[in-house]
Structures are given as structure tokens and as C-alpha cells.
PDB file of N, CA and C in Angstrom:
ATOM      1  N   UNK A   1     118.348  81.092  81.444  1.00 60.00           N
ATOM      2  CA  UNK A   1     117.108  80.449  81.074  1.00 60.00           C
ATOM      3  C   UNK A   1     116.028  81.531  80.911  1.00 60.00           C
ATOM      4  N   UNK A   2     115.366  81.593  79.760  1.00 64.00           N
ATOM      5  CA  UNK A   2     114.338  82.629  79.552  1.00 64.00           C
ATOM      6  C   UNK A   2     113.123  82.367  80.434  1.00 64.00           C
ATOM      7  N   UNK A   3     112.416  83.441  80.821  1.00 66.00           N
ATOM      8  CA  UNK A   3     111.234  83.246  81.662  1.00 66.00           C
ATOM      9  C   UNK A   3     110.142  82.498  80.903  1.00 66.00           C
ATOM     10  N   UNK A   4     109.379  81.717  81.636  1.00 66.00           N
ATOM     11  CA  UNK A   4     108.298  80.956  81.027  1.00 66.00           C
ATOM     12  C   UNK A   4     107.138  81.878  80.677  1.00 66.00           C
ATOM     13  N   UNK A   5     106.469  81.616  79.558  1.00 65.00           N
ATOM     14  CA  UNK A   5     105.298  82.436  79.215  1.00 65.00           C
ATOM     15  C   UNK A   5     104.161  82.154  80.195  1.00 65.00           C
ATOM     16  N   UNK A   6     103.217  83.082  80.336  1.00 63.00           N
ATOM     17  CA  UNK A   6     102.107  82.841  81.244  1.00 63.00           C
ATOM     18  C   UNK A   6     101.289  81.631  80.792  1.00 63.00           C
ATOM     19  N   UNK A   7     100.637  80.960  81.723  1.00 65.00           N
ATOM     20  CA  UNK A   7      99.848  79.789  81.323  1.00 65.00           C
ATOM     21  C   UNK A   7      98.728  80.193  80.365  1.00 65.00           C
ATOM     22  N   UNK A   8      98.509  79.368  79.380  1.00 70.00           N
ATOM     23  CA  UNK A   8      97.502  79.653  78.363  1.00 70.00           C
ATOM     24  C   UNK A   8      96.192  78.973  78.773  1.00 70.00           C
ATOM     25  N   UNK A   9      95.135  79.748  79.051  1.00 71.00           N
ATOM     26  CA  UNK A   9      93.886  79.109  79.454  1.00 71.00           C
ATOM     27  C   UNK A   9      93.267  78.355  78.290  1.00 71.00           C
ATOM     28  N   UNK A  10      92.808  77.154  78.565  1.00 80.00           N
ATOM     29  CA  UNK A  10      92.175  76.322  77.553  1.00 80.00           C
ATOM     30  C   UNK A  10      90.675  76.228  77.846  1.00 80.00           C
ATOM     31  N   UNK A  11      90.317  76.325  79.123  1.00 82.00           N
ATOM     32  CA  UNK A  11      88.907  76.326  79.482  1.00 82.00           C
ATOM     33  C   UNK A  11      88.630  77.486  80.435  1.00 82.00           C
ATOM     34  N   UNK A  12      87.398  77.879  80.525  1.00 82.00           N
ATOM     35  CA  UNK A  12      86.995  79.021  81.336  1.00 82.00           C
ATOM     36  C   UNK A  12      87.423  78.786  82.782  1.00 82.00           C
ATOM     37  N   UNK A  13      88.061  79.798  83.379  1.00 80.00           N
ATOM     38  CA  UNK A  13      88.598  79.628  84.731  1.00 80.00           C
ATOM     39  C   UNK A  13      87.592  79.960  85.836  1.00 80.00           C
ATOM     40  N   UNK A  14      86.396  80.428  85.457  1.00 82.00           N
ATOM     41  CA  UNK A  14      85.404  80.697  86.491  1.00 82.00           C
ATOM     42  C   UNK A  14      84.992  79.384  87.128  1.00 82.00           C
ATOM     43  N   UNK A  15      84.977  79.377  88.452  1.00 80.00           N
ATOM     44  CA  UNK A  15      84.648  78.156  89.188  1.00 80.00           C
ATOM     45  C   UNK A  15      83.236  77.707  88.825  1.00 80.00           C
ATOM     46  N   UNK A  16      83.125  76.474  88.367  1.00 81.00           N
ATOM     47  CA  UNK A  16      81.825  75.921  88.018  1.00 81.00           C
ATOM     48  C   UNK A  16      81.507  75.947  86.533  1.00 81.00           C
ATOM     49  N   UNK A  17      82.328  76.590  85.716  1.00 84.00           N
ATOM     50  CA  UNK A  17      82.039  76.661  84.275  1.00 84.00           C
ATOM     51  C   UNK A  17      82.857  75.625  83.514  1.00 84.00           C
ATOM     52  N   UNK A  18      84.145  75.863  83.385  1.00 79.00           N
ATOM     53  CA  UNK A  18      85.090  74.963  82.720  1.00 79.00           C
ATOM     54  C   UNK A  18      84.723  74.633  81.274  1.00 79.00           C
ATOM     55  N   UNK A  19      84.107  75.570  80.550  1.00 85.00           N
ATOM     56  CA  UNK A  19      83.834  75.354  79.132  1.00 85.00           C
ATOM     57  C   UNK A  19      85.109  75.568  78.333  1.00 85.00           C
ATOM     58  N   UNK A  20      85.223  74.836  77.240  1.00 84.00           N
ATOM     59  CA  UNK A  20      86.351  75.006  76.331  1.00 84.00           C
ATOM     60  C   UNK A  20      86.258  76.404  75.717  1.00 84.00           C
ATOM     61  N   UNK A  21      87.349  77.140  75.729  1.00 81.00           N
ATOM     62  CA  UNK A  21      87.343  78.502  75.201  1.00 81.00           C
ATOM     63  C   UNK A  21      87.401  78.554  73.677  1.00 81.00           C
ATOM     64  N   UNK A  22      87.598  77.418  73.048  1.00 82.00           N
ATOM     65  CA  UNK A  22      87.669  77.367  71.590  1.00 82.00           C
ATOM     66  C   UNK A  22      86.316  77.024  70.973  1.00 82.00           C
ATOM     67  N   UNK A  23      85.644  75.997  71.491  1.00 84.00           N
ATOM     68  CA  UNK A  23      84.363  75.572  70.904  1.00 84.00           C
ATOM     69  C   UNK A  23      83.165  75.932  71.792  1.00 84.00           C
ATOM     70  N   UNK A  24      83.392  76.446  73.001  1.00 82.00           N
ATOM     71  CA  UNK A  24      82.366  76.865  73.952  1.00 82.00           C
ATOM     72  C   UNK A  24      81.438  75.726  74.382  1.00 82.00           C
ATOM     73  N   UNK A  25      81.966  74.504  74.405  1.00 84.00           N
ATOM     74  CA  UNK A  25      81.216  73.355  74.913  1.00 84.00           C
ATOM     75  C   UNK A  25      81.864  72.919  76.219  1.00 84.00           C
ATOM     76  N   UNK A  26      81.117  72.188  77.058  1.00 83.00           N
ATOM     77  CA  UNK A  26      81.706  71.709  78.303  1.00 83.00           C
ATOM     78  C   UNK A  26      82.874  70.782  77.981  1.00 83.00           C
ATOM     79  N   UNK A  27      83.793  70.676  78.915  1.00 78.00           N
ATOM     80  CA  UNK A  27      85.041  69.948  78.661  1.00 78.00           C
ATOM     81  C   UNK A  27      84.796  68.504  78.216  1.00 78.00           C
ATOM     82  N   UNK A  28      83.773  67.855  78.757  1.00 82.00           N
ATOM     83  CA  UNK A  28      83.501  66.463  78.391  1.00 82.00           C
ATOM     84  C   UNK A  28      83.012  66.332  76.950  1.00 82.00           C
ATOM     85  N   UNK A  29      82.408  67.378  76.408  1.00 86.00           N
ATOM     86  CA  UNK A  29      81.850  67.331  75.054  1.00 86.00           C
ATOM     87  C   UNK A  29      82.743  68.050  74.031  1.00 86.00           C
ATOM     88  N   UNK A  30      83.915  68.503  74.452  1.00 83.00           N
ATOM     89  CA  UNK A  30      84.813  69.266  73.584  1.00 83.00           C
ATOM     90  C   UNK A  30      85.251  68.428  72.389  1.00 83.00           C
ATOM     91  N   UNK A  31      85.184  69.055  71.213  1.00 83.00           N
ATOM     92  CA  UNK A  31      85.562  68.377  69.975  1.00 83.00           C
ATOM     93  C   UNK A  31      86.804  68.996  69.341  1.00 83.00           C
ATOM     94  N   UNK A  32      87.491  69.867  70.063  1.00 83.00           N
ATOM     95  CA  UNK A  32      88.661  70.557  69.527  1.00 83.00           C
ATOM     96  C   UNK A  32      89.851  69.610  69.419  1.00 83.00           C
ATOM     97  N   UNK A  33      90.646  69.815  68.383  1.00 82.00           N
ATOM     98  CA  UNK A  33      91.876  69.052  68.229  1.00 82.00           C
ATOM     99  C   UNK A  33      93.032  69.881  68.788  1.00 82.00           C
ATOM    100  N   UNK A  34      94.175  69.265  68.917  1.00 81.00           N
ATOM    101  CA  UNK A  34      95.361  69.983  69.386  1.00 81.00           C
ATOM    102  C   UNK A  34      95.757  71.085  68.410  1.00 81.00           C
ATOM    103  N   UNK A  35      95.476  70.888  67.123  1.00 81.00           N
ATOM    104  CA  UNK A  35      95.764  71.909  66.115  1.00 81.00           C
ATOM    105  C   UNK A  35      94.912  73.157  66.352  1.00 81.00           C
ATOM    106  N   UNK A  36      93.667  72.958  66.781  1.00 77.00           N
ATOM    107  CA  UNK A  36      92.789  74.092  67.075  1.00 77.00           C
ATOM    108  C   UNK A  36      93.307  74.879  68.275  1.00 77.00           C
ATOM    109  N   UNK A  37      93.871  74.173  69.233  1.00 77.00           N
ATOM    110  CA  UNK A  37      94.301  74.803  70.479  1.00 77.00           C
ATOM    111  C   UNK A  37      95.681  75.458  70.390  1.00 77.00           C
ATOM    112  N   UNK A  38      96.312  75.405  69.230  1.00 79.00           N
ATOM    113  CA  UNK A  38      97.608  76.062  69.044  1.00 79.00           C
ATOM    114  C   UNK A  38      97.418  77.573  68.982  1.00 79.00           C
ATOM    115  N   UNK A  39      96.379  78.022  68.300  1.00 79.00           N
ATOM    116  CA  UNK A  39      96.126  79.458  68.181  1.00 79.00           C
ATOM    117  C   UNK A  39      95.464  79.982  69.461  1.00 79.00           C
ATOM    118  N   UNK A  40      95.352  81.292  69.551  1.00 77.00           N
ATOM    119  CA  UNK A  40      94.752  81.923  70.724  1.00 77.00           C
ATOM    120  C   UNK A  40      93.232  81.790  70.679  1.00 77.00           C
ATOM    121  N   UNK A  41      92.595  81.521  71.834  1.00 77.00           N
ATOM    122  CA  UNK A  41      91.132  81.484  71.837  1.00 77.00           C
ATOM    123  C   UNK A  41      90.568  82.896  71.651  1.00 77.00           C
ATOM    124  N   UNK A  42      89.430  82.997  71.025  1.00 76.00           N
ATOM    125  CA  UNK A  42      88.820  84.298  70.787  1.00 76.00           C
ATOM    126  C   UNK A  42      87.900  84.702  71.923  1.00 76.00           C
ATOM    127  N   UNK A  43      87.752  85.994  72.145  1.00 76.00           N
ATOM    128  CA  UNK A  43      86.817  86.561  73.109  1.00 76.00           C
ATOM    129  C   UNK A  43      87.042  86.040  74.530  1.00 76.00           C
ATOM    130  N   UNK A  44      88.276  86.125  75.005  1.00 77.00           N
ATOM    131  CA  UNK A  44      88.608  85.701  76.362  1.00 77.00           C
ATOM    132  C   UNK A  44      89.205  86.885  77.111  1.00 77.00           C
ATOM    133  N   UNK A  45      88.660  87.198  78.276  1.00 78.00           N
ATOM    134  CA  UNK A  45      89.207  88.239  79.143  1.00 78.00           C
ATOM    135  C   UNK A  45      89.278  87.678  80.545  1.00 78.00           C
ATOM    136  N   UNK A  46      90.434  87.804  81.185  1.00 78.00           N
ATOM    137  CA  UNK A  46      90.670  87.308  82.532  1.00 78.00           C
ATOM    138  C   UNK A  46      90.398  85.807  82.644  1.00 78.00           C
ATOM    139  N   UNK A  47      90.518  85.080  81.530  1.00 81.00           N
ATOM    140  CA  UNK A  47      90.314  83.640  81.525  1.00 81.00           C
ATOM    141  C   UNK A  47      88.855  83.229  81.532  1.00 81.00           C
ATOM    142  N   UNK A  48      87.936  84.186  81.431  1.00 82.00           N
ATOM    143  CA  UNK A  48      86.498  83.899  81.459  1.00 82.00           C
ATOM    144  C   UNK A  48      85.943  83.897  80.038  1.00 82.00           C
ATOM    145  N   UNK A  49      85.009  82.993  79.754  1.00 84.00           N
ATOM    146  CA  UNK A  49      84.326  82.990  78.468  1.00 84.00           C
ATOM    147  C   UNK A  49      83.310  84.135  78.437  1.00 84.00           C
ATOM    148  N   UNK A  50      82.842  84.476  77.239  1.00 83.00           N
ATOM    149  CA  UNK A  50      81.926  85.614  77.127  1.00 83.00           C
ATOM    150  C   UNK A  50      80.592  85.355  77.825  1.00 83.00           C
ATOM    151  N   UNK A  51      80.146  84.105  77.893  1.00 86.00           N
ATOM    152  CA  UNK A  51      78.876  83.802  78.564  1.00 86.00           C
ATOM    153  C   UNK A  51      78.971  84.062  80.065  1.00 86.00           C
ATOM    154  N   UNK A  52      80.078  83.672  80.671  1.00 86.00           N
ATOM    155  CA  UNK A  52      80.255  83.902  82.116  1.00 86.00           C
ATOM    156  C   UNK A  52      80.413  85.393  82.421  1.00 86.00           C
ATOM    157  N   UNK A  53      81.101  86.118  81.529  1.00 85.00           N
ATOM    158  CA  UNK A  53      81.259  87.561  81.754  1.00 85.00           C
ATOM    159  C   UNK A  53      79.913  88.271  81.747  1.00 85.00           C
ATOM    160  N   UNK A  54      79.009  87.836  80.881  1.00 87.00           N
ATOM    161  CA  UNK A  54      77.686  88.452  80.814  1.00 87.00           C
ATOM    162  C   UNK A  54      76.793  87.990  81.969  1.00 87.00           C
ATOM    163  N   UNK A  55      76.828  86.711  82.286  1.00 89.00           N
ATOM    164  CA  UNK A  55      75.930  86.142  83.300  1.00 89.00           C
ATOM    165  C   UNK A  55      76.325  86.537  84.724  1.00 89.00           C
ATOM    166  N   UNK A  56      77.617  86.625  84.986  1.00 87.00           N
ATOM    167  CA  UNK A  56      78.117  86.938  86.328  1.00 87.00           C
ATOM    168  C   UNK A  56      78.873  88.264  86.301  1.00 87.00           C
ATOM    169  N   UNK A  57      78.185  89.311  85.911  1.00 86.00           N
ATOM    170  CA  UNK A  57      78.814  90.623  85.724  1.00 86.00           C
ATOM    171  C   UNK A  57      79.410  91.168  87.021  1.00 86.00           C
ATOM    172  N   UNK A  58      78.780  90.948  88.159  1.00 88.00           N
ATOM    173  CA  UNK A  58      79.290  91.464  89.436  1.00 88.00           C
ATOM    174  C   UNK A  58      80.607  90.792  89.815  1.00 88.00           C
ATOM    175  N   UNK A  59      80.684  89.466  89.687  1.00 84.00           N
ATOM    176  CA  UNK A  59      81.933  88.748  89.979  1.00 84.00           C
ATOM    177  C   UNK A  59      83.040  89.195  89.022  1.00 84.00           C
ATOM    178  N   UNK A  60      82.671  89.354  87.763  1.00 81.00           N
ATOM    179  CA  UNK A  60      83.646  89.752  86.748  1.00 81.00           C
ATOM    180  C   UNK A  60      84.182  91.149  87.035  1.00 81.00           C
ATOM    181  N   UNK A  61      83.321  92.036  87.511  1.00 82.00           N
ATOM    182  CA  UNK A  61      83.721  93.406  87.804  1.00 82.00           C
ATOM    183  C   UNK A  61      84.806  93.439  88.891  1.00 82.00           C
ATOM    184  N   UNK A  62      84.775  92.468  89.812  1.00 80.00           N
ATOM    185  CA  UNK A  62      85.787  92.396  90.872  1.00 80.00           C
ATOM    186  C   UNK A  62      87.163  92.004  90.331  1.00 80.00           C
ATOM    187  N   UNK A  63      87.208  91.312  89.205  1.00 77.00           N
ATOM    188  CA  UNK A  63      88.486  90.886  88.615  1.00 77.00           C
ATOM    189  C   UNK A  63      89.178  92.008  87.856  1.00 77.00           C
ATOM    190  N   UNK A  64      88.403  92.886  87.261  1.00 77.00           N
ATOM    191  CA  UNK A  64      88.939  93.912  86.367  1.00 77.00           C
ATOM    192  C   UNK A  64      89.898  94.825  87.125  1.00 77.00           C
ATOM    193  N   UNK A  65      91.118  94.913  86.637  1.00 73.00           N
ATOM    194  CA  UNK A  65      92.141  95.764  87.243  1.00 73.00           C
ATOM    195  C   UNK A  65      92.923  95.104  88.355  1.00 73.00           C
ATOM    196  N   UNK A  66      92.461  93.980  88.874  1.00 71.00           N
ATOM    197  CA  UNK A  66      93.149  93.301  89.969  1.00 71.00           C
ATOM    198  C   UNK A  66      93.799  91.993  89.543  1.00 71.00           C
ATOM    199  N   UNK A  67      93.491  91.527  88.353  1.00 71.00           N
ATOM    200  CA  UNK A  67      94.004  90.249  87.897  1.00 71.00           C
ATOM    201  C   UNK A  67      94.597  90.373  86.499  1.00 71.00           C
ATOM    202  N   UNK A  68      95.358  89.369  86.113  1.00 68.00           N
ATOM    203  CA  UNK A  68      95.965  89.321  84.782  1.00 68.00           C
ATOM    204  C   UNK A  68      94.862  89.314  83.727  1.00 68.00           C
ATOM    205  N   UNK A  69      94.985  90.166  82.722  1.00 65.00           N
ATOM    206  CA  UNK A  69      93.958  90.295  81.691  1.00 65.00           C
ATOM    207  C   UNK A  69      93.783  89.007  80.905  1.00 65.00           C
ATOM    208  N   UNK A  70      94.867  88.263  80.714  1.00 62.00           N
ATOM    209  CA  UNK A  70      94.793  87.075  79.859  1.00 62.00           C
ATOM    210  C   UNK A  70      94.350  85.826  80.620  1.00 62.00           C
ATOM    211  N   UNK A  71      95.043  85.488  81.706  1.00 62.00           N
ATOM    212  CA  UNK A  71      94.763  84.214  82.371  1.00 62.00           C
ATOM    213  C   UNK A  71      93.890  84.344  83.607  1.00 62.00           C
ATOM    214  N   UNK A  72      93.743  85.546  84.161  1.00 64.00           N
ATOM    215  CA  UNK A  72      92.912  85.720  85.347  1.00 64.00           C
ATOM    216  C   UNK A  72      93.665  85.541  86.646  1.00 64.00           C
ATOM    217  N   UNK A  73      94.969  85.293  86.599  1.00 68.00           N
ATOM    218  CA  UNK A  73      95.768  85.125  87.815  1.00 68.00           C
ATOM    219  C   UNK A  73      95.975  86.443  88.543  1.00 68.00           C
ATOM    220  N   UNK A  74      96.279  86.347  89.814  1.00 69.00           N
ATOM    221  CA  UNK A  74      96.482  87.543  90.635  1.00 69.00           C
ATOM    222  C   UNK A  74      97.737  88.292  90.195  1.00 69.00           C
ATOM    223  N   UNK A  75      97.676  89.613  90.297  1.00 69.00           N
ATOM    224  CA  UNK A  75      98.821  90.457  89.982  1.00 69.00           C
ATOM    225  C   UNK A  75      99.605  90.672  91.269  1.00 69.00           C
ATOM    226  N   UNK A  76     100.902  90.451  91.213  1.00 71.00           N
ATOM    227  CA  UNK A  76     101.738  90.621  92.399  1.00 71.00           C
ATOM    228  C   UNK A  76     102.226  92.056  92.504  1.00 71.00           C
ATOM    229  N   UNK A  77     102.352  92.521  93.730  1.00 74.00           N
ATOM    230  CA  UNK A  77     102.913  93.843  93.968  1.00 74.00           C
ATOM    231  C   UNK A  77     104.432  93.753  93.896  1.00 74.00           C
ATOM    232  N   UNK A  78     105.057  94.775  93.329  1.00 80.00           N
ATOM    233  CA  UNK A  78     106.511  94.837  93.230  1.00 80.00           C
ATOM    234  C   UNK A  78     107.020  96.034  94.020  1.00 80.00           C
ATOM    235  N   UNK A  79     108.055  95.808  94.793  1.00 83.00           N
ATOM    236  CA  UNK A  79     108.671  96.874  95.569  1.00 83.00           C
ATOM    237  C   UNK A  79     110.061  97.123  95.012  1.00 83.00           C
ATOM    238  N   UNK A  80     110.364  98.356  94.598  1.00 87.00           N
ATOM    239  CA  UNK A  80     111.681  98.643  94.027  1.00 87.00           C
ATOM    240  C   UNK A  80     112.768  98.553  95.100  1.00 87.00           C
ATOM    241  N   UNK A  81     114.009  98.307  94.699  1.00 88.00           N
ATOM    242  CA  UNK A  81     115.106  98.197  95.670  1.00 88.00           C
ATOM    243  C   UNK A  81     115.231  99.423  96.572  1.00 88.00           C
ATOM    244  N   UNK A  82     114.976 100.609  96.030  1.00 87.00           N
ATOM    245  CA  UNK A  82     115.065 101.826  96.857  1.00 87.00           C
ATOM    246  C   UNK A  82     114.010 101.808  97.957  1.00 87.00           C
ATOM    247  N   UNK A  83     112.826 101.302  97.649  1.00 87.00           N
ATOM    248  CA  UNK A  83     111.768 101.219  98.651  1.00 87.00           C
ATOM    249  C   UNK A  83     112.096 100.207  99.743  1.00 87.00           C
ATOM    250  N   UNK A  84     112.672  99.083  99.361  1.00 86.00           N
ATOM    251  CA  UNK A  84     113.062  98.068 100.345  1.00 86.00           C
ATOM    252  C   UNK A  84     114.185  98.603 101.232  1.00 86.00           C
ATOM    253  N   UNK A  85     115.154  99.278 100.620  1.00 90.00           N
ATOM    254  CA  UNK A  85     116.257  99.861 101.399  1.00 90.00           C
ATOM    255  C   UNK A  85     115.720 100.900 102.382  1.00 90.00           C
ATOM    256  N   UNK A  86     114.787 101.730 101.928  1.00 88.00           N
ATOM    257  CA  UNK A  86     114.196 102.734 102.824  1.00 88.00           C
ATOM    258  C   UNK A  86     113.445 102.051 103.967  1.00 88.00           C
ATOM    259  N   UNK A  87     112.747 100.978 103.652  1.00 87.00           N
ATOM    260  CA  UNK A  87     112.003 100.250 104.680  1.00 87.00           C
ATOM    261  C   UNK A  87     112.898  99.666 105.745  1.00 87.00           C
ATOM    262  N   UNK A  88     114.085  99.215 105.363  1.00 89.00           N
ATOM    263  CA  UNK A  88     115.015  98.607 106.324  1.00 89.00           C
ATOM    264  C   UNK A  88     115.797  99.672 107.085  1.00 89.00           C
ATOM    265  N   UNK A  89     116.356 100.625 106.342  1.00 90.00           N
ATOM    266  CA  UNK A  89     117.235 101.611 106.971  1.00 90.00           C
ATOM    267  C   UNK A  89     116.485 102.670 107.783  1.00 90.00           C
ATOM    268  N   UNK A  90     115.286 102.998 107.388  1.00 88.00           N
ATOM    269  CA  UNK A  90     114.539 104.044 108.077  1.00 88.00           C
ATOM    270  C   UNK A  90     113.350 103.485 108.862  1.00 88.00           C
ATOM    271  N   UNK A  91     113.466 102.241 109.277  1.00 88.00           N
ATOM    272  CA  UNK A  91     112.367 101.589 110.005  1.00 88.00           C
ATOM    273  C   UNK A  91     111.993 102.407 111.232  1.00 88.00           C
ATOM    274  N   UNK A  92     110.782 102.595 111.557  1.00 87.00           N
ATOM    275  CA  UNK A  92     109.496 102.163 111.012  1.00 87.00           C
ATOM    276  C   UNK A  92     108.926 103.122 109.973  1.00 87.00           C
ATOM    277  N   UNK A  93     109.433 104.329 109.870  1.00 89.00           N
ATOM    278  CA  UNK A  93     108.907 105.298 108.912  1.00 89.00           C
ATOM    279  C   UNK A  93     109.211 104.848 107.481  1.00 89.00           C
ATOM    280  N   UNK A  94     110.298 104.123 107.307  1.00 87.00           N
ATOM    281  CA  UNK A  94     110.678 103.644 105.973  1.00 87.00           C
ATOM    282  C   UNK A  94     109.659 102.692 105.376  1.00 87.00           C
ATOM    283  N   UNK A  95     108.868 102.006 106.212  1.00 88.00           N
ATOM    284  CA  UNK A  95     107.825 101.109 105.715  1.00 88.00           C
ATOM    285  C   UNK A  95     106.789 101.922 104.928  1.00 88.00           C
ATOM    286  N   UNK A  96     106.463 103.091 105.418  1.00 88.00           N
ATOM    287  CA  UNK A  96     105.502 103.958 104.719  1.00 88.00           C
ATOM    288  C   UNK A  96     106.071 104.371 103.366  1.00 88.00           C
ATOM    289  N   UNK A  97     107.347 104.728 103.339  1.00 85.00           N
ATOM    290  CA  UNK A  97     108.002 105.121 102.083  1.00 85.00           C
ATOM    291  C   UNK A  97     108.000 103.950 101.110  1.00 85.00           C
ATOM    292  N   UNK A  98     108.305 102.777 101.627  1.00 85.00           N
ATOM    293  CA  UNK A  98     108.329 101.570 100.793  1.00 85.00           C
ATOM    294  C   UNK A  98     106.953 101.325 100.187  1.00 85.00           C
ATOM    295  N   UNK A  99     105.907 101.447 100.979  1.00 86.00           N
ATOM    296  CA  UNK A  99     104.542 101.225 100.475  1.00 86.00           C
ATOM    297  C   UNK A  99     104.134 102.273  99.440  1.00 86.00           C
ATOM    298  N   UNK A 100     104.630 103.492  99.605  1.00 85.00           N
ATOM    299  CA  UNK A 100     104.315 104.545  98.641  1.00 85.00           C
ATOM    300  C   UNK A 100     105.006 104.303  97.296  1.00 85.00           C
ATOM    301  N   UNK A 101     106.134 103.624  97.305  1.00 84.00           N
ATOM    302  CA  UNK A 101     106.876 103.342  96.069  1.00 84.00           C
ATOM    303  C   UNK A 101     106.446 102.041  95.394  1.00 84.00           C
ATOM    304  N   UNK A 102     105.458 101.375  95.961  1.00 81.00           N
ATOM    305  CA  UNK A 102     104.999 100.079  95.437  1.00 81.00           C
ATOM    306  C   UNK A 102     104.536 100.222  93.995  1.00 81.00           C
ATOM    307  N   UNK A 103     104.898  99.223  93.170  1.00 74.00           N
ATOM    308  CA  UNK A 103     104.495  99.178  91.777  1.00 74.00           C
ATOM    309  C   UNK A 103     103.577  97.990  91.587  1.00 74.00           C
ATOM    310  N   UNK A 104     102.716  98.067  90.577  1.00 61.00           N
ATOM    311  CA  UNK A 104     101.834  96.931  90.262  1.00 61.00           C
ATOM    312  C   UNK A 104     102.264  96.321  88.974  1.00 61.00           C
TER     313      UNK A 104
END
């Protein structure tokens, strides 16, 4: 089974905004059709609309580099098999080796 694609944001993910990313109106006033929502929304970074990125620059700065560029979800840390093996076989020093081999 192929992996599922990441969720496609339809409205701004910043708490308290929820504007449609296609027409930039609040969700209750959205006039977009399903045909409009097939294509990618324009000017979206980390799931935030351009107005929220400008208005809440400090909050937005905290997301940059720590979250998924497209949807705004958290990025998980990945530990390679060699790091996990070192962590188990060389415990407790192996934990340090495992953390040093961590991938993002």
C-alpha cells in the first residue's frame, strides 16, 4: 500500500484564523467550489495565510525550521538503525551516540 500524501490544508491552520486559503474569506463566507480546491492554494507557508504570517510574525518565526513547510505539522525525529543498536548494546553511553546520529 503506497504511503498517504500529507494532508492538504484548505483553511489557515493558525488558531483563531481559519480563513479559506483559496479565496481568503472566513470559512462561513467561503465561495470556493470543489473544482477550485483541486489545485494548490497560492501563497501558503506552514499552513498559514499571508495575512497571519505578516500580522503574527513572532509566532510564525517559531514555526520556521521546526514544522512541515506545507501543512504546518510537527517534524518527527528519525533515528537510524545503527543509532538504535548503539543505544541498546552500549547502554548508557550508546544513548549519546544514538542522539548524535539523529536525523530530522
